[in-house]
Structure formats: C-alpha cells, structure tokens
Amino acid sequence: MPISRGVIVVLAAILLCVPGAALAQATTTTIPQNGTGVSKQPPVPLGSGTTATTPAPPPASTGVGGPASAPAAAGNELPNTGADPRLLLALGAALTLLGVGLRLQTADADLY
C-alpha cells in the first residue's frame, strides 16, 4: 500500500518541529541532596541596597598623544565601539559592483 506524498510531507514537518535531544546535558547535580559541604553564608553581605560607593579615579594620561585616547561614557550611555555601518554598507556595495563588473567583462557574448 503506497503512502501518499502529502502524508510524508506532513510527517517530515512534524519531525522537524520536535526538539532534539541534548546529549551534553546531564540530569545530575553537583550539590548533594542533604546539603553537606554547602555554605549557608552568601559570598557578599546582603544589605538594604544603599551602599556607599566611592567614585572611580579619572583615567591617567598615557603621556603619548595627550590624555587617555577614549573619553569615558557619560551616564548610562555605552561607549561607541565598532565600525561605522555606513562605511560597511559602502564597502559591501563597492565589492558587489566590482564583482558584477568583472562578471560582465568576462561573460561570453555568444551565450546571450
């Protein structure tokens, strides 16, 4: 009795949706069940959330090139790291156009 193609497609889709087994995960734990050898003290003191912190000292000058090369970020802003996306876009477009131009120059005119 032949199986229809639709049934095979549905079964394949169902099998692809089923999560696979994680072989690296273990069900065992390193902490014993009875708690022997486990510390009851937290690694840091738990306060009311208002601790006095001292501000970090300003970065020292490197001597070469004046003050520190990157100014510190103000407030909650992250420092500007990475490349400019416009530069990456222009480089990608230039490489694509270079490839298209090379392909057009080396294309065989008899094929078209």
N, CA, C and O atoms as a Tinker XYZ file with bonds, in Angstrom:
   448  protein
     1  N      0.836000   -1.173000    0.000000    73     2
     2  CA     0.000000    0.000000    0.000000    64     1     3
     3  C      0.890000    1.247000    0.000000    63     2     4     5
     4  O      1.613000    1.482000    0.968000    81     3
     5  N      0.849000    2.034000   -1.049000    73     3     6
     6  CA     1.728000    3.202000   -1.127000    64     5     7
     7  C      1.239000    4.334000   -0.219000    63     6     8     9
     8  O      0.036000    4.546000   -0.063000    81     7
     9  N      2.181000    5.047000    0.367000    73     7    10
    10  CA     1.875000    6.185000    1.229000    64     9    11
    11  C      1.865000    7.432000    0.344000    63    10    12    13
    12  O      2.776000    7.638000   -0.458000    81    11
    13  N      0.847000    8.249000    0.492000    73    11    14
    14  CA     0.749000    9.432000   -0.359000    64    13    15
    15  C      1.842000   10.441000   -0.003000    63    14    16    17
    16  O      2.379000   10.451000    1.105000    81    15
    17  N      2.142000   11.270000   -0.964000    73    15    18
    18  CA     3.214000   12.255000   -0.800000    64    17    19
    19  C      2.846000   13.284000    0.271000    63    18    20    21
    20  O      3.725000   13.766000    0.986000    81    19
    21  N      1.584000   13.621000    0.389000    73    19    22
    22  CA     1.145000   14.593000    1.393000    64    21    23
    23  C      1.365000   14.105000    2.804000    63    22    24    25
    24  O      1.735000   14.881000    3.685000    81    23
    25  N      1.136000   12.798000    3.028000    73    23    26
    26  CA     1.348000   12.240000    4.364000    64    25    27
    27  C      2.832000   12.282000    4.718000    63    26    28    29
    28  O      3.193000   12.565000    5.860000    81    27
    29  N      3.673000   12.007000    3.756000    73    27    30
    30  CA     5.123000   12.038000    4.007000    64    29    31
    31  C      5.573000   13.456000    4.329000    63    30    32    33
    32  O      6.402000   13.657000    5.217000    81    31
    33  N      5.036000   14.439000    3.616000    73    31    34
    34  CA     5.408000   15.833000    3.874000    64    33    35
    35  C      4.955000   16.258000    5.272000    63    34    36    37
    36  O      5.704000   16.923000    5.988000    81    35
    37  N      3.753000   15.884000    5.659000    73    35    38
    38  CA     3.247000   16.247000    6.990000    64    37    39
    39  C      4.077000   15.579000    8.080000    63    38    40    41
    40  O      4.408000   16.216000    9.080000    81    39
    41  N      4.415000   14.318000    7.903000    73    39    42
    42  CA     5.249000   13.630000    8.894000    64    41    43
    43  C      6.638000   14.239000    8.988000    63    42    44    45
    44  O      7.186000   14.367000   10.082000    81    43
    45  N      7.209000   14.613000    7.855000    73    43    46
    46  CA     8.529000   15.251000    7.872000    64    45    47
    47  C      8.471000   16.598000    8.583000    63    46    48    49
    48  O      9.387000   16.942000    9.330000    81    47
    49  N      7.403000   17.365000    8.360000    73    47    50
    50  CA     7.262000   18.653000    9.033000    64    49    51
    51  C      7.111000   18.477000   10.539000    63    50    52    53
    52  O      7.669000   19.251000   11.317000    81    51
    53  N      6.364000   17.467000   10.947000    73    51    54
    54  CA     6.196000   17.201000   12.386000    64    53    55
    55  C      7.520000   16.783000   13.011000    63    54    56    57
    56  O      7.849000   17.215000   14.116000    81    55
    57  N      8.277000   15.952000   12.318000    73    55    58
    58  CA     9.569000   15.512000   12.854000    64    57    59
    59  C     10.560000   16.672000   12.949000    63    58    60    61
    60  O     11.394000   16.700000   13.853000    81    59
    61  N     10.474000   17.619000   12.030000    73    59    62
    62  CA    11.379000   18.764000   12.093000    64    61    63
    63  C     11.011000   19.720000   13.224000    63    62    64    65
    64  O     11.863000   20.471000   13.699000    81    63
    65  N      9.771000   19.701000   13.653000    73    63    66
    66  CA     9.338000   20.585000   14.743000    64    65    67
    67  C      9.637000   20.008000   16.129000    63    66    68    69
    68  O      9.609000   20.746000   17.114000    81    67
    69  N      9.914000   18.739000   16.223000    73    67    70
    70  CA    10.189000   18.096000   17.507000    64    69    71
    71  C     11.600000   18.485000   17.946000    63    70    72    73
    72  O     12.536000   18.377000   17.154000    81    71
    73  N     11.773000   18.939000   19.196000    73    71    74
    74  CA    13.119000   19.301000   19.644000    64    73    75
    75  C     14.014000   18.069000   19.758000    63    74    76    77
    76  O     13.565000   16.977000   20.104000    81    75
    77  N     15.268000   18.278000   19.461000    73    75    78
    78  CA    16.236000   17.190000   19.534000    64    77    79
    79  C     16.715000   16.972000   20.955000    63    78    80    81
    80  O     16.507000   17.811000   21.832000    81    79
    81  N     17.358000   15.841000   21.170000    73    79    82
    82  CA    17.894000   15.522000   22.491000    64    81    83
    83  C     19.228000   16.225000   22.670000    63    82    84    85
    84  O     20.067000   16.210000   21.770000    81    83
    85  N     19.426000   16.837000   23.823000    73    83    86
    86  CA    20.687000   17.479000   24.147000    64    85    87
    87  C     21.571000   16.461000   24.846000    63    86    88    89
    88  O     21.358000   16.132000   26.013000    81    87
    89  N     22.554000   15.971000   24.129000    73    87    90
    90  CA    23.384000   14.903000   24.678000    64    89    91
    91  C     24.350000   15.409000   25.743000    63    90    92    93
    92  O     24.783000   14.632000   26.595000    81    91
    93  N     24.698000   16.696000   25.713000    73    91    94
    94  CA    25.667000   17.219000   26.671000    64    93    95
    95  C     25.036000   17.556000   28.014000    63    94    96    97
    96  O     25.756000   17.769000   28.989000    81    95
    97  N     23.726000   17.610000   28.091000    73    95    98
    98  CA    23.087000   17.938000   29.353000    64    97    99
    99  C     22.966000   16.690000   30.217000    63    98   100   101
   100  O     22.615000   15.610000   29.742000    81    99
   101  N     23.254000   16.865000   31.453000    73    99   102
   102  CA    23.143000   15.754000   32.399000    64   101   103
   103  C     22.056000   16.074000   33.412000    63   102   104   105
   104  O     21.794000   17.238000   33.717000    81   103
   105  N     21.442000   15.050000   33.916000    73   103   106
   106  CA    20.388000   15.258000   34.908000    64   105   107
   107  C     20.945000   15.256000   36.324000    63   106   108   109
   108  O     20.190000   15.456000   37.276000    81   107
   109  N     22.220000   15.039000   36.485000    73   107   110
   110  CA    22.808000   15.016000   37.818000    64   109   111
   111  C     23.209000   16.419000   38.234000    63   110   112   113
   112  O     23.396000   17.293000   37.388000    81   111
   113  N     23.340000   16.633000   39.513000    73   111   114
   114  CA    23.752000   17.918000   40.052000    64   113   115
   115  C     25.001000   17.723000   40.900000    63   114   116   117
   116  O     25.251000   16.634000   41.417000    81   115
   117  N     25.780000   18.787000   41.035000    73   115   118
   118  CA    26.996000   18.690000   41.834000    64   117   119
   119  C     26.739000   19.013000   43.292000    63   118   120   121
   120  O     27.604000   18.766000   44.133000    81   119
   121  N     25.573000   19.560000   43.618000    73   119   122
   122  CA    25.247000   19.862000   45.008000    64   121   123
   123  C     24.570000   18.644000   45.622000    63   122   124   125
   124  O     23.573000   18.157000   45.087000    81   123
   125  N     25.092000   18.151000   46.726000    73   123   126
   126  CA    24.468000   16.981000   47.348000    64   125   127
   127  C     23.056000   17.290000   47.830000    63   126   128   129
   128  O     22.738000   18.435000   48.152000    81   127
   129  N     22.217000   16.270000   47.878000    73   127   130
   130  CA    20.820000   16.446000   48.265000    64   129   131
   131  C     20.669000   16.828000   49.734000    63   130   132   133
   132  O     19.763000   17.586000   50.079000    81   131
   133  N     21.532000   16.320000   50.596000    73   131   134
   134  CA    21.399000   16.624000   52.020000    64   133   135
   135  C     22.061000   17.949000   52.392000    63   134   136   137
   136  O     21.890000   18.408000   53.521000    81   135
   137  N     22.805000   18.576000   51.490000    73   135   138
   138  CA    23.378000   19.891000   51.724000    64   137   139
   139  C     24.679000   19.902000   52.487000    63   138   140   141
   140  O     25.128000   20.979000   52.879000    81   139
   141  N     25.319000   18.755000   52.726000    73   139   142
   142  CA    26.579000   18.752000   53.444000    64   141   143
   143  C     27.651000   19.376000   52.562000    63   142   144   145
   144  O     27.722000   19.099000   51.365000    81   143
   145  N     28.469000   20.207000   53.154000    73   143   146
   146  CA    29.545000   20.862000   52.422000    64   145   147
   147  C     29.100000   22.119000   51.687000    63   146   148   149
   148  O     29.895000   22.724000   50.968000    81   147
   149  N     27.849000   22.518000   51.853000    73   147   150
   150  CA    27.345000   23.713000   51.202000    64   149   151
   151  C     27.270000   24.828000   52.228000    63   150   152   153
   152  O     26.709000   24.648000   53.309000    81   151
   153  N     27.835000   25.985000   51.892000    73   151   154
   154  CA    27.855000   27.115000   52.813000    64   153   155
   155  C     26.489000   27.764000   52.882000    63   154   156   157
   156  O     25.789000   27.865000   51.874000    81   155
   157  N     26.113000   28.200000   54.064000    73   155   158
   158  CA    24.855000   28.908000   54.268000    64   157   159
   159  C     25.038000   30.413000   54.166000    63   158   160   161
   160  O     24.057000   31.150000   54.072000    81   159
   161  N     26.291000   30.883000   54.184000    73   159   162
   162  CA    26.589000   32.305000   54.111000    64   161   163
   163  C     26.679000   32.748000   52.651000    63   162   164   165
   164  O     27.272000   32.042000   51.835000    81   163
   165  N     26.100000   33.910000   52.303000    73   163   166
   166  CA    26.263000   34.414000   50.939000    64   165   167
   167  C     27.692000   34.903000   50.727000    63   166   168   169
   168  O     28.355000   35.275000   51.695000    81   167
   169  N     28.182000   34.914000   49.500000    73   167   170
   170  CA    29.560000   35.331000   49.265000    64   169   171
   171  C     29.794000   36.810000   49.530000    63   170   172   173
   172  O     30.926000   37.210000   49.804000    81   171
   173  N     28.756000   37.630000   49.456000    73   171   174
   174  CA    28.868000   39.052000   49.765000    64   173   175
   175  C     27.764000   39.399000   50.749000    63   174   176   177
   176  O     26.715000   38.755000   50.751000    81   175
   177  N     27.985000   40.409000   51.587000    73   175   178
   178  CA    26.928000   40.779000   52.528000    64   177   179
   179  C     25.736000   41.365000   51.785000    63   178   180   181
   180  O     25.895000   42.182000   50.878000    81   179
   181  N     24.553000   40.943000   52.176000    73   179   182
   182  CA    23.337000   41.439000   51.568000    64   181   183
   183  C     22.831000   42.610000   52.384000    63   182   184   185
   184  O     22.405000   42.433000   53.525000    81   183
   185  N     22.870000   43.801000   51.818000    73   183   186
   186  CA    22.451000   44.998000   52.534000    64   185   187
   187  C     21.073000   45.432000   52.096000    63   186   188   189
   188  O     20.344000   44.691000   51.438000    81   187
   189  N     20.735000   46.637000   52.471000    73   187   190
   190  CA    19.424000   47.176000   52.126000    64   189   191
   191  C     19.413000   47.745000   50.720000    63   190   192   193
   192  O     18.383000   48.252000   50.278000    81   191
   193  N     20.505000   47.680000   50.019000    73   191   194
   194  CA    20.569000   48.191000   48.661000    64   193   195
   195  C     21.174000   49.574000   48.573000    63   194   196   197
   196  O     21.441000   50.053000   47.470000    81   195
   197  N     21.400000   50.234000   49.700000    73   195   198
   198  CA    22.004000   51.562000   49.692000    64   197   199
   199  C     23.390000   51.443000   50.295000    63   198   200   201
   200  O     23.565000   51.552000   51.509000    81   199
   201  N     24.356000   51.224000   49.449000    73   199   202
   202  CA    25.735000   51.135000   49.920000    64   201   203
   203  C     26.492000   52.357000   49.443000    63   202   204   205
   204  O     26.223000   52.883000   48.362000    81   203
   205  N     27.418000   52.797000   50.233000    73   203   206
   206  CA    28.232000   53.951000   49.866000    64   205   207
   207  C     29.352000   53.478000   48.943000    63   206   208   209
   208  O     30.174000   52.641000   49.315000    81   207
   209  N     29.365000   54.020000   47.760000    73   207   210
   210  CA    30.421000   53.663000   46.811000    64   209   211
   211  C     31.272000   54.884000   46.543000    63   210   212   213
   212  O     30.771000   56.007000   46.487000    81   211
   213  N     32.537000   54.660000   46.380000    73   211   214
   214  CA    33.442000   55.753000   46.060000    64   213   215
   215  C     33.576000   55.822000   44.553000    63   214   216   217
   216  O     33.661000   54.789000   43.890000    81   215
   217  N     33.595000   57.024000   44.006000    73   215   218
   218  CA    33.723000   57.133000   42.551000    64   217   219
   219  C     35.111000   56.691000   42.105000    63   218   220   221
   220  O     36.092000   56.821000   42.837000    81   219
   221  N     35.166000   56.168000   40.894000    73   219   222
   222  CA    36.435000   55.706000   40.344000    64   221   223
   223  C     37.312000   56.910000   40.026000    63   222   224   225
   224  O     36.802000   57.956000   39.623000    81   223
   225  N     38.620000   56.778000   40.201000    73   223   226
   226  CA    39.510000   57.894000   39.882000    64   225   227
   227  C     39.528000   58.127000   38.366000    63   226   228   229
   228  O     39.298000   57.192000   37.599000    81   227
   229  N     39.797000   59.353000   37.930000    73   227   230
   230  CA    39.843000   59.620000   36.494000    64   229   231
   231  C     40.992000   58.852000   35.849000    63   230   232   233
   232  O     41.992000   58.574000   36.511000    81   231
   233  N     40.867000   58.499000   34.552000    73   231   234
   234  CA    41.930000   57.747000   33.896000    64   233   235
   235  C     43.195000   58.582000   33.787000    63   234   236   237
   236  O     43.151000   59.787000   33.538000    81   235
   237  N     44.297000   57.927000   33.976000    73   235   238
   238  CA    45.581000   58.614000   33.936000    64   237   239
   239  C     46.003000   58.856000   32.498000    63   238   240   241
   240  O     45.632000   58.113000   31.590000    81   239
   241  N     46.770000   59.887000   32.313000    73   239   242
   242  CA    47.272000   60.209000   30.979000    64   241   243
   243  C     48.363000   59.222000   30.600000    63   242   244   245
   244  O     49.179000   58.826000   31.432000    81   243
   245  N     48.365000   58.834000   29.338000    73   243   246
   246  CA    49.363000   57.870000   28.882000    64   245   247
   247  C     50.684000   58.534000   28.570000    63   246   248   249
   248  O     51.706000   57.853000   28.486000    81   247
   249  N     50.694000   59.851000   28.395000    73   247   250
   250  CA    51.936000   60.540000   28.095000    64   249   251
   251  C     52.159000   60.643000   26.599000    63   250   252   253
   252  O     52.754000   61.616000   26.136000    81   251
   253  N     51.702000   59.676000   25.838000    73   251   254
   254  CA    51.842000   59.698000   24.392000    64   253   255
   255  C     50.497000   60.075000   23.808000    63   254   256   257
   256  O     49.524000   59.348000   24.010000    81   255
   257  N     50.407000   61.157000   23.108000    73   255   258
   258  CA    49.155000   61.566000   22.490000    64   257   259
   259  C     48.234000   62.316000   23.429000    63   258   260   261
   260  O     47.047000   62.446000   23.129000    81   259
   261  N     48.717000   62.806000   24.530000    73   259   262
   262  CA    47.893000   63.607000   25.419000    64   261   263
   263  C     47.104000   62.756000   26.394000    63   262   264   265
   264  O     47.598000   61.741000   26.884000    81   263
   265  N     45.868000   63.172000   26.678000    73   263   266
   266  CA    45.053000   62.420000   27.645000    64   265   267
   267  C     44.658000   61.062000   27.099000    63   266   268   269
   268  O     45.019000   60.690000   25.982000    81   267
   269  N     43.917000   60.338000   27.900000    73   267   270
   270  CA    43.505000   58.988000   27.502000    64   269   271
   271  C     42.817000   59.045000   26.139000    63   270   272   273
   272  O     42.131000   60.020000   25.832000    81   271
   273  N     42.993000   58.018000   25.330000    73   271   274
   274  CA    42.543000   58.049000   23.942000    64   273   275
   275  C     41.029000   58.039000   23.810000    63   274   276   277
   276  O     40.509000   58.638000   22.869000    81   275
   277  N     40.296000   57.385000   24.711000    73   275   278
   278  CA    38.840000   57.325000   24.610000    64   277   279
   279  C     38.228000   57.989000   25.842000    63   278   280   281
   280  O     38.524000   57.593000   26.970000    81   279
   281  N     37.378000   58.996000   25.634000    73   279   282
   282  CA    36.747000   59.613000   26.801000    64   281   283
   283  C     35.744000   58.658000   27.432000    63   282   284   285
   284  O     35.187000   57.786000   26.765000    81   283
   285  N     35.530000   58.834000   28.707000    73   283   286
   286  CA    34.598000   57.959000   29.423000    64   285   287
   287  C     33.176000   58.266000   28.996000    63   286   288   289
   288  O     32.847000   59.409000   28.678000    81   287
   289  N     32.334000   57.244000   28.991000    73   287   290
   290  CA    30.931000   57.414000   28.618000    64   289   291
   291  C     30.198000   58.139000   29.731000    63   290   292   293
   292  O     30.448000   57.897000   30.912000    81   291
   293  N     29.296000   59.024000   29.353000    73   291   294
   294  CA    28.556000   59.808000   30.334000    64   293   295
   295  C     27.260000   59.094000   30.691000    63   294   296   297
   296  O     26.556000   58.609000   29.805000    81   295
   297  N     26.945000   59.025000   31.956000    73   295   298
   298  CA    25.680000   58.455000   32.397000    64   297   299
   299  C     25.552000   56.979000   32.082000    63   298   300   301
   300  O     26.449000   56.183000   32.357000    81   299
   301  N     24.416000   56.634000   31.501000    73   299   302
   302  CA    24.139000   55.243000   31.180000    64   301   303
   303  C     24.437000   54.908000   29.733000    63   302   304   305
   304  O     24.051000   53.834000   29.271000    81   303
   305  N     25.101000   55.775000   29.004000    73   303   306
   306  CA    25.410000   55.522000   27.610000    64   305   307
   307  C     26.557000   54.528000   27.489000    63   306   308   309
   308  O     27.492000   54.522000   28.289000    81   307
   309  N     26.457000   53.703000   26.480000    73   307   310
   310  CA    27.535000   52.769000   26.209000    64   309   311
   311  C     28.600000   53.456000   25.372000    63   310   312   313
   312  O     28.286000   54.374000   24.615000    81   311
   313  N     29.849000   53.034000   25.489000    73   311   314
   314  CA    30.888000   53.638000   24.668000    64   313   315
   315  C     30.688000   53.281000   23.193000    63   314   316   317
   316  O     30.163000   52.216000   22.868000    81   315
   317  N     31.103000   54.165000   22.328000    73   315   318
   318  CA    30.967000   53.957000   20.893000    64   317   319
   319  C     32.082000   53.034000   20.424000    63   318   320   321
   320  O     33.230000   53.457000   20.284000    81   319
   321  N     31.748000   51.797000   20.186000    73   319   322
   322  CA    32.729000   50.831000   19.717000    64   321   323
   323  C     32.267000   50.258000   18.394000    63   322   324   325
   324  O     31.084000   50.338000   18.063000    81   323
   325  N     33.172000   49.690000   17.642000    73   323   326
   326  CA    32.813000   49.061000   16.382000    64   325   327
   327  C     33.002000   50.006000   15.215000    63   326   328   329
   328  O     33.451000   51.142000   15.375000    81   327
   329  N     32.652000   49.516000   14.042000    73   327   330
   330  CA    32.832000   50.277000   12.815000    64   329   331
   331  C     31.557000   51.040000   12.479000    63   330   332   333
   332  O     30.474000   50.723000   12.971000    81   331
   333  N     31.709000   52.035000   11.643000    73   331   334
   334  CA    30.572000   52.813000   11.173000    64   333   335
   335  C     29.782000   51.969000   10.177000    63   334   336   337
   336  O     30.363000   51.502000    9.197000    81   335
   337  N     28.493000   51.755000   10.385000    73   335   338
   338  CA    27.726000   50.903000    9.475000    64   337   339
   339  C     27.632000   51.477000    8.065000    63   338   340   341
   340  O     27.509000   50.723000    7.100000    81   339
   341  N     27.687000   52.795000    7.934000    73   339   342
   342  CA    27.650000   53.384000    6.587000    64   341   343
   343  C     28.894000   53.020000    5.798000    63   342   344   345
   344  O     28.824000   52.791000    4.590000    81   343
   345  N     30.033000   52.966000    6.478000    73   343   346
   346  CA    31.267000   52.572000    5.815000    64   345   347
   347  C     31.196000   51.112000    5.372000    63   346   348   349
   348  O     31.640000   50.767000    4.277000    81   347
   349  N     30.638000   50.260000    6.226000    73   347   350
   350  CA    30.495000   48.853000    5.858000    64   349   351
   351  C     29.517000   48.680000    4.700000    63   350   352   353
   352  O     29.736000   47.834000    3.833000    81   351
   353  N     28.449000   49.461000    4.673000    73   351   354
   354  CA    27.487000   49.410000    3.579000    64   353   355
   355  C     28.145000   49.846000    2.270000    63   354   356   357
   356  O     27.956000   49.204000    1.237000    81   355
   357  N     28.908000   50.922000    2.310000    73   355   358
   358  CA    29.586000   51.403000    1.105000    64   357   359
   359  C     30.616000   50.387000    0.617000    63   358   360   361
   360  O     30.747000   50.173000   -0.588000    81   359
   361  N     31.340000   49.766000    1.531000    73   359   362
   362  CA    32.326000   48.760000    1.142000    64   361   363
   363  C     31.647000   47.538000    0.529000    63   362   364   365
   364  O     32.139000   46.992000   -0.459000    81   363
   365  N     30.536000   47.106000    1.095000    73   363   366
   366  CA    29.799000   45.982000    0.538000    64   365   367
   367  C     29.246000   46.287000   -0.841000    63   366   368   369
   368  O     29.303000   45.445000   -1.737000    81   367
   369  N     28.705000   47.505000   -1.019000    73   367   370
   370  CA    28.179000   47.897000   -2.335000    64   369   371
   371  C     29.298000   47.978000   -3.359000    63   370   372   373
   372  O     29.117000   47.572000   -4.507000    81   371
   373  N     30.456000   48.500000   -2.957000    73   371   374
   374  CA    31.587000   48.595000   -3.887000    64   373   375
   375  C     32.066000   47.206000   -4.301000    63   374   376   377
   376  O     32.354000   46.981000   -5.476000    81   375
   377  N     32.152000   46.283000   -3.363000    73   375   378
   378  CA    32.578000   44.930000   -3.704000    64   377   379
   379  C     31.560000   44.226000   -4.597000    63   378   380   381
   380  O     31.931000   43.472000   -5.497000    81   379
   381  N     30.276000   44.476000   -4.346000    73   379   382
   382  CA    29.240000   43.877000   -5.189000    64   381   383
   383  C     29.311000   44.425000   -6.603000    63   382   384   385
   384  O     29.239000   43.666000   -7.570000    81   383
   385  N     29.451000   45.737000   -6.728000    73   383   386
   386  CA    29.573000   46.334000   -8.062000    64   385   387
   387  C     30.842000   45.895000   -8.763000    63   386   388   389
   388  O     30.836000   45.713000   -9.980000    81   387
   389  N     31.916000   45.723000   -8.037000    73   387   390
   390  CA    33.154000   45.221000   -8.628000    64   389   391
   391  C     32.962000   43.802000   -9.156000    63   390   392   393
   392  O     33.446000   43.470000  -10.238000    81   391
   393  N     32.265000   42.973000   -8.403000    73   391   394
   394  CA    32.000000   41.612000   -8.851000    64   393   395
   395  C     31.104000   41.572000  -10.071000    63   394   396   397
   396  O     31.339000   40.785000  -10.988000    81   395
   397  N     30.064000   42.422000  -10.095000    73   395   398
   398  CA    29.169000   42.469000  -11.258000    64   397   399
   399  C     29.931000   42.961000  -12.476000    63   398   400   401
   400  O     29.776000   42.407000  -13.564000    81   399
   401  N     30.744000   43.980000  -12.314000    73   399   402
   402  CA    31.538000   44.488000  -13.440000    64   401   403
   403  C     32.510000   43.454000  -13.967000    63   402   404   405
   404  O     32.673000   43.322000  -15.180000    81   403
   405  N     33.159000   42.719000  -13.079000    73   403   406
   406  CA    34.079000   41.669000  -13.505000    64   405   407
   407  C     33.348000   40.560000  -14.221000    63   406   408   409
   408  O     33.848000   40.008000  -15.201000    81   407
   409  N     32.168000   40.233000  -13.738000    73   407   410
   410  CA    31.363000   39.190000  -14.385000    64   409   411
   411  C     30.916000   39.623000  -15.774000    63   410   412   413
   412  O     30.908000   38.813000  -16.700000    81   411
   413  N     30.543000   40.892000  -15.932000    73   411   414
   414  CA    30.123000   41.384000  -17.241000    64   413   415
   415  C     31.279000   41.431000  -18.228000    63   414   416   417
   416  O     31.075000   41.223000  -19.424000    81   415
   417  N     32.477000   41.697000  -17.754000    73   415   418
   418  CA    33.633000   41.748000  -18.650000    64   417   419
   419  C     34.070000   40.362000  -19.090000    63   418   420   421
   420  O     34.567000   40.190000  -20.203000    81   419
   421  N     33.892000   39.388000  -18.239000    73   419   422
   422  CA    34.359000   38.040000  -18.573000    64   421   423
   423  C     33.249000   37.161000  -19.129000    63   422   424   425
   424  O     33.497000   35.997000  -19.446000    81   423
   425  N     32.027000   37.684000  -19.258000    73   423   426
   426  CA    30.901000   36.892000  -19.764000    64   425   427
   427  C     31.092000   36.626000  -21.243000    63   426   428   429
   428  O     31.610000   37.475000  -21.968000    81   427
   429  N     30.683000   35.467000  -21.688000    73   427   430
   430  CA    30.762000   35.089000  -23.084000    64   429   431
   431  C     29.544000   35.672000  -23.801000    63   430   432   433
   432  O     28.406000   35.383000  -23.429000    81   431
   433  N     29.782000   36.496000  -24.832000    73   431   434
   434  CA    28.693000   37.150000  -25.542000    64   433   435
   435  C     27.844000   36.178000  -26.343000    63   434   436   437
   436  O     26.685000   36.475000  -26.631000    81   435
   437  N     28.390000   35.023000  -26.711000    73   435   438
   438  CA    27.639000   34.053000  -27.504000    64   437   439
   439  C     26.548000   33.369000  -26.692000    63   438   440   441
   440  O     25.604000   32.827000  -27.268000    81   439
   441  N     26.656000   33.384000  -25.362000    73   439   442
   442  CA    25.663000   32.719000  -24.541000    64   441   443
   443  C     24.377000   33.529000  -24.415000    63   442   444   445
   444  O     23.337000   32.988000  -24.037000    81   443
   445  N     24.441000   34.817000  -24.727000    73   443   446
   446  CA    23.269000   35.669000  -24.554000    64   445   447
   447  C     22.733000   36.039000  -25.876000    63   446   448
   448  O     21.738000   36.760000  -25.959000    81   447
